[in-house]
N, CA and C atoms as an extended XYZ file, in Angstrom:
306
Properties=species:S:1:pos:R:3:atomname:S:1:resname:S:1:resid:I:1 pbc="F F F"
N         0.907       -1.224        0.201 N   MET     1
C        -0.163       -0.154       -0.084 CA  MET     1
C         0.822        1.261       -0.067 C   MET     1
N         0.560        1.944       -0.824 N   THR     2
C         1.354        3.161       -0.747 CA  THR     2
C         0.727        4.650        0.025 C   THR     2
N         1.649        5.712       -0.157 N   ILE     3
C         0.974        6.844        0.425 CA  ILE     3
C        -0.155        7.528        0.011 C   ILE     3
N        -0.009        7.246       -1.582 N   ARG     4
C        -1.473        7.908       -2.361 CA  ARG     4
C        -2.652        7.251       -1.744 C   ARG     4
N        -2.754        6.096       -1.139 N   ALA     5
C        -4.073        5.354       -0.908 CA  ALA     5
C        -4.620        6.089        0.346 C   ALA     5
N        -4.125        6.899        1.193 N   SER     6
C        -4.504        7.510        2.144 CA  SER     6
C        -4.888        9.009        1.562 C   SER     6
N        -4.304        9.447        0.515 N   LEU     7
C        -4.510       10.850       -0.039 CA  LEU     7
C        -5.654       10.652       -0.742 C   LEU     7
N        -5.986        9.570       -1.596 N   HIS     8
C        -7.198        9.201       -2.262 CA  HIS     8
C        -8.265        8.971       -1.533 C   HIS     8
N        -8.036        8.277       -0.219 N   ALA     9
C        -9.082        8.040        0.739 CA  ALA     9
C        -9.739        9.479        1.377 C   ALA     9
N        -8.871       10.304        1.410 N   ALA    10
C        -9.255       11.324        2.192 CA  ALA    10
C        -9.887       12.314        1.217 C   ALA    10
N        -9.431       12.161       -0.197 N   HIS    11
C       -10.308       12.908       -1.303 CA  HIS    11
C       -11.443       12.125       -1.112 C   HIS    11
N       -11.748       11.123       -1.143 N   VAL    12
C       -13.052       10.512       -1.842 CA  VAL    12
C       -14.023       10.727       -0.336 C   VAL    12
N       -13.283       10.768        0.759 N   TYR    13
C       -14.391       10.932        1.804 CA  TYR    13
C       -14.795       12.381        2.017 C   TYR    13
N       -14.061       13.146        1.344 N   MET    14
C       -14.373       14.818        1.322 CA  MET    14
C       -15.446       14.758        0.685 C   MET    14
N       -15.459       14.530       -0.847 N   ILE    15
C       -16.366       14.410       -1.616 CA  ILE    15
C       -17.984       13.876       -1.166 C   ILE    15
N       -17.709       12.622       -0.360 N   LEU    16
C       -18.764       11.940        0.198 CA  LEU    16
C       -19.510       12.762        1.085 C   LEU    16
N       -18.449       13.603        1.880 N   GLY    17
C       -18.866       14.209        2.801 CA  GLY    17
C       -20.097       15.470        2.263 C   GLY    17
N       -19.803       16.061        1.291 N   VAL    18
C       -20.375       17.208        0.798 CA  VAL    18
C       -21.303       16.699        0.061 C   VAL    18
N       -21.518       15.721       -0.524 N   VAL    19
C       -22.667       14.933       -1.299 CA  VAL    19
C       -23.824       14.323       -0.275 C   VAL    19
N       -23.151       13.725        1.098 N   SER    20
C       -24.196       13.824        1.987 CA  SER    20
C       -24.954       15.016        2.667 C   SER    20
N       -24.184       16.008        2.761 N   GLY    21
C       -24.809       17.223        3.284 CA  GLY    21
C       -25.990       17.519        2.596 C   GLY    21
N       -25.436       17.570        0.905 N   LEU    22
C       -26.668       18.022       -0.045 CA  LEU    22
C       -27.787       17.218       -0.190 C   LEU    22
N       -27.357       15.725        0.000 N   TYR    23
C       -28.633       14.723        0.233 CA  TYR    23
C       -29.426       15.149        1.219 C   TYR    23
N       -29.151       15.494        2.505 N   TYR    24
C       -29.811       15.466        3.766 CA  TYR    24
C       -30.424       16.863        3.647 C   TYR    24
N       -29.831       18.032        2.871 N   ARG    25
C       -30.657       18.900        2.521 CA  ARG    25
C       -31.707       19.094        1.906 C   ARG    25
N       -31.234       18.650        0.750 N   GLU    26
C       -32.380       18.497       -0.254 CA  GLU    26
C       -33.775       17.514        0.119 C   GLU    26
N       -33.237       16.341        0.866 N   LEU    27
C       -34.452       15.590        1.499 CA  LEU    27
C       -35.235       16.079        2.200 C   LEU    27
N       -34.681       16.961        3.526 N   THR    28
C       -35.465       17.301        4.131 CA  THR    28
C       -36.193       18.608        3.709 C   THR    28
N       -35.612       19.510        2.505 N   LYS    29
C       -36.490       20.484        1.963 CA  LYS    29
C       -37.662       19.916        1.274 C   LYS    29
N       -37.510       18.880        0.414 N   HIS    30
C       -38.307       18.142       -0.144 CA  HIS    30
C       -39.562       17.741        0.349 C   HIS    30
N       -39.239       16.909        1.433 N   ASN    31
C       -40.492       16.392        2.338 CA  ASN    31
C       -40.934       17.434        3.153 C   ASN    31
N       -40.178       18.761        3.579 N   GLY    32
C       -40.709       19.462        4.523 CA  GLY    32
C       -40.745       18.878        6.368 C   GLY    32
N       -39.443       18.398        6.078 N   PHE    33
C       -39.181       17.728        7.219 CA  PHE    33
C       -38.037       18.506        8.385 C   PHE    33
N       -38.967       18.919        9.772 N   ASP    34
C       -38.018       19.761       10.346 CA  ASP    34
C       -37.655       18.899       11.904 C   ASP    34
N       -37.497       17.647       11.972 N   GLY    35
C       -37.397       16.963       13.148 CA  GLY    35
C       -35.869       16.540       13.076 C   GLY    35
N       -35.673       15.611       14.021 N   GLU    36
C       -34.528       15.183       14.265 CA  GLU    36
C       -34.312       13.683       13.464 C   GLU    36
N       -33.214       14.093       12.794 N   THR    37
C       -32.542       12.680       11.703 CA  THR    37
C       -31.079       12.094       11.783 C   THR    37
N       -30.775       11.038       11.778 N   GLN    38
C       -29.294       10.525       11.671 CA  GLN    38
C       -28.737       11.223       10.253 C   GLN    38
N       -29.480       11.657        9.613 N   LEU    39
C       -28.893       12.447        8.327 CA  LEU    39
C       -28.099       13.481        8.633 C   LEU    39
N       -28.359       14.172        9.697 N   SER    40
C       -27.644       15.569       10.087 CA  SER    40
C       -26.443       15.531       10.313 C   SER    40
N       -26.003       14.143       10.838 N   VAL    41
C       -24.883       14.034       11.098 CA  VAL    41
C       -23.538       13.249       10.496 C   VAL    41
N       -24.490       12.833        9.436 N   VAL    42
C       -23.429       11.936        8.089 CA  VAL    42
C       -22.494       12.704        7.949 C   VAL    42
N       -22.851       13.750        7.356 N   HIS    43
C       -21.595       15.015        6.682 CA  HIS    43
C       -20.529       15.027        7.569 C   HIS    43
N       -20.808       15.346        9.043 N   THR    44
C       -19.841       15.756       10.070 CA  THR    44
C       -18.964       14.303       10.094 C   THR    44
N       -19.662       13.134       10.401 N   HIS    45
C       -18.933       12.025       10.303 CA  HIS    45
C       -17.902       11.791        9.198 C   HIS    45
N       -18.387       11.713        7.909 N   LEU    46
C       -17.667       11.537        6.904 CA  LEU    46
C       -16.475       12.637        6.579 C   LEU    46
N       -16.837       13.474        7.243 N   LEU    47
C       -15.987       14.779        6.976 CA  LEU    47
C       -14.516       14.886        8.219 C   LEU    47
N       -15.126       14.261        9.200 N   ALA    48
C       -14.221       14.038       10.345 CA  ALA    48
C       -13.286       12.306       10.468 C   ALA    48
N       -14.483       11.681       10.629 N   LEU    49
C       -13.513       10.320       10.515 CA  LEU    49
C       -13.026        9.698        9.201 C   LEU    49
N       -13.405       10.611        8.077 N   GLY    50
C       -13.109        9.947        7.081 CA  GLY    50
C       -12.016       11.131        6.707 C   GLY    50
N       -12.108       12.064        5.975 N   MET    51
C       -11.116       13.338        5.675 CA  MET    51
C       -10.275       13.433        6.548 C   MET    51
N       -10.452       13.931        7.689 N   LEU    52
C        -9.837       14.564        8.725 CA  LEU    52
C        -8.789       13.596        9.403 C   LEU    52
N        -9.301       12.107        9.435 N   ALA    53
C        -8.367       11.255        9.811 CA  ALA    53
C        -6.970       10.966        8.646 C   ALA    53
N        -7.611       10.750        7.819 N   PHE    54
C        -7.048       10.172        6.788 CA  PHE    54
C        -5.669       11.456        5.999 C   PHE    54
N        -6.050       12.402        6.542 N   LEU    55
C        -5.125       13.379        6.423 CA  LEU    55
C        -3.975       13.737        7.642 C   LEU    55
N        -4.544       13.210        8.887 N   ILE    56
C        -3.571       13.148       10.059 CA  ILE    56
C        -2.628       11.758        9.694 C   ILE    56
N        -3.277       11.076        9.357 N   VAL    57
C        -2.526        9.540        8.792 CA  VAL    57
C        -1.616        9.908        8.042 C   VAL    57
N        -1.877       10.508        6.788 N   LEU    58
C        -1.005       11.050        5.881 CA  LEU    58
C         0.120       11.693        6.556 C   LEU    58
N        -0.063       12.882        7.378 N   ALA    59
C         1.041       13.368        7.791 CA  ALA    59
C         1.922       12.360        8.752 C   ALA    59
N         1.043       11.658        9.433 N   LEU    60
C         2.280       10.551       10.580 CA  LEU    60
C         2.891        9.464        9.665 C   LEU    60
N         2.411        9.214        8.171 N   ASP    61
C         2.929        8.239        7.319 CA  ASP    61
C         4.237        8.943        6.728 C   ASP    61
N         4.084       10.375        6.403 N   LYS    62
C         5.232       11.064        6.045 CA  LYS    62
C         6.485       10.905        7.034 C   LYS    62
N         6.071       11.027        8.185 N   LEU    63
C         6.844       10.940        9.632 CA  LEU    63
C         7.499        9.710        9.763 C   LEU    63
N         6.567        8.758        9.790 N   PHE    64
C         7.005        7.452       10.224 CA  PHE    64
C         7.097        6.057        9.197 C   PHE    64
N         6.791        6.487        8.075 N   THR    65
C         6.764        5.629        7.055 CA  THR    65
C         5.874        4.245        7.179 C   THR    65
N         4.573        4.592        7.761 N   LEU    66
C         3.942        3.837        8.210 CA  LEU    66
C         3.026        2.593        7.023 C   LEU    66
N         3.103        3.205        6.106 N   SER    67
C         2.476        2.623        4.633 CA  SER    67
C         3.096        1.177        4.188 C   SER    67
N         4.695        1.304        4.672 N   GLY    68
C         5.484        0.239        4.277 CA  GLY    68
C         5.136       -0.843        5.434 C   GLY    68
N         4.143       -1.056        6.431 N   SER    69
C         4.020       -2.114        7.159 CA  SER    69
C         2.780       -2.887        6.599 C   SER    69
N         2.794       -3.876        6.764 N   ARG    70
C         1.634       -4.765        6.392 CA  ARG    70
C         0.263       -4.277        7.471 C   ARG    70
N         0.908       -4.377        8.529 N   HIS    71
C        -0.332       -3.722        9.538 CA  HIS    71
C        -1.158       -2.598        8.820 C   HIS    71
N        -0.324       -1.651        8.190 N   PHE    72
C        -1.037       -0.366        7.736 CA  PHE    72
C        -2.100       -0.970        6.686 C   PHE    72
N        -1.908       -2.001        5.808 N   THR    73
C        -3.217       -2.555        4.891 CA  THR    73
C        -4.120       -3.104        5.613 C   THR    73
N        -3.747       -3.770        6.907 N   TYR    74
C        -5.165       -4.084        7.721 CA  TYR    74
C        -5.671       -3.001        8.046 C   TYR    74
N        -5.097       -2.042        8.553 N   PHE    75
C        -5.827       -0.965        9.380 CA  PHE    75
C        -6.531       -0.112        8.436 C   PHE    75
N        -6.172        0.074        7.215 N   PHE    76
C        -6.656        0.914        5.875 CA  PHE    76
C        -7.860        0.040        5.582 C   PHE    76
N        -7.831       -1.125        5.580 N   ALA    77
C        -9.022       -2.051        5.395 CA  ALA    77
C       -10.298       -1.991        6.390 C   ALA    77
N        -9.651       -2.358        7.601 N   PHE    78
C       -10.572       -2.338        8.511 CA  PHE    78
C       -11.299       -0.928        8.882 C   PHE    78
N       -10.604        0.061        8.797 N   TYR    79
C       -11.054        1.719        8.873 CA  TYR    79
C       -12.049        1.956        7.995 C   TYR    79
N       -11.733        1.674        6.623 N   ASN    80
C       -12.677        1.771        5.780 CA  ASN    80
C       -14.122        1.003        5.709 C   ASN    80
N       -13.606       -0.148        6.230 N   ALA    81
C       -15.450       -0.836        6.528 CA  ALA    81
C       -15.760       -0.660        7.453 C   ALA    81
N       -15.305       -0.337        8.736 N   GLY    82
C       -16.030        0.837        9.633 CA  GLY    82
C       -16.811        1.896        9.164 C   GLY    82
N       -15.904        2.957        8.780 N   ILE    83
C       -16.542        3.937        8.182 CA  ILE    83
C       -17.806        3.506        7.418 C   ILE    83
N       -17.632        2.585        6.459 N   ALA    84
C       -18.748        2.291        5.686 CA  ALA    84
C       -20.052        1.980        6.121 C   ALA    84
N       -19.776        0.895        7.041 N   ILE    85
C       -20.861        0.204        7.978 CA  ILE    85
C       -21.260        1.310        8.847 C   ILE    85
N       -20.567        2.139        9.316 N   THR    86
C       -21.383        3.184       10.400 CA  THR    86
C       -22.115        4.064        9.631 C   THR    86
N       -21.664        4.658        8.424 N   VAL    87
C       -22.370        5.705        7.331 CA  VAL    87
C       -23.462        5.100        6.863 C   VAL    87
N       -23.439        3.712        6.169 N   GLY    88
C       -24.213        3.299        5.657 CA  GLY    88
C       -25.750        2.793        6.399 C   GLY    88
N       -25.250        2.817        8.022 N   SER    89
C       -26.624        2.582        8.883 CA  SER    89
C       -26.899        3.645        8.939 C   SER    89
N       -26.493        4.727        9.073 N   MET    90
C       -26.958        5.958        9.372 CA  MET    90
C       -27.749        6.491        8.591 C   MET    90
N       -27.221        6.478        7.071 N   ILE    91
C       -27.831        6.894        6.106 CA  ILE    91
C       -29.162        6.105        5.863 C   ILE    91
N       -29.287        4.860        6.132 N   PHE    92
C       -30.477        3.763        6.070 CA  PHE    92
C       -31.483        4.518        6.935 C   PHE    92
N       -30.852        4.568        8.259 N   ARG    93
C       -31.870        4.865        9.447 CA  ARG    93
C       -32.467        6.259        9.133 C   ARG    93
N       -31.493        7.415        8.841 N   GLY    94
C       -31.916        8.828        8.632 CA  GLY    94
C       -33.029        8.660        7.332 C   GLY    94
N       -32.848        8.144        6.342 N   THR    95
C       -33.977        7.792        5.258 CA  THR    95
C       -34.990        7.620        5.645 C   THR    95
N       -34.850        6.103        6.308 N   GLN    96
C       -36.477        5.773        6.971 CA  GLN    96
C       -37.220        6.675        7.902 C   GLN    96
N       -36.527        7.385        8.593 N   THR    97
C       -36.995        8.555        9.415 CA  THR    97
C       -38.055        9.520        8.804 C   THR    97
N       -37.265       10.031        7.825 N   GLN    98
C       -37.551       10.913        6.986 CA  GLN    98
C       -38.979       10.706        6.138 C   GLN    98
N       -39.105        9.353        5.609 N   HIS    99
C       -40.283        8.600        5.135 CA  HIS    99
C       -41.483        8.289        5.781 C   HIS    99
N       -40.644        7.707        7.026 N   ARG   100
C       -41.905        7.408        8.418 CA  ARG   100
C       -42.918        8.410        8.640 C   ARG   100
N       -42.015        9.675        8.920 N   CYS   101
C       -42.961       10.804        9.276 CA  CYS   101
C       -43.390       11.637        8.515 C   CYS   101
N       -43.276       11.454        6.964 N   VAL   102
C       -44.078       12.434        6.221 CA  VAL   102
C       -45.426       11.926        5.991 C   VAL   102
């Protein structure tokens, strides 16, 4: 695994964070929903746990060459899987809340 993987992951999470914020805004506006939903925090989770965390990993990798280790490959896979499960569950639950209350 190379240092570029962390850079690409941070970039992808930034794009997903912006898209999830847009999805939340447009869905609530379209449904006229003003209550609490999990969709309101997906944007923050993707930007903080995804983009910001991988930018920190990128800086640490530059200092300590973490990407040369096989443990980094395991970390990268499990961390991304964890974010995918967390964010997928939040989007599913938040979208259900939107449709149940309308």
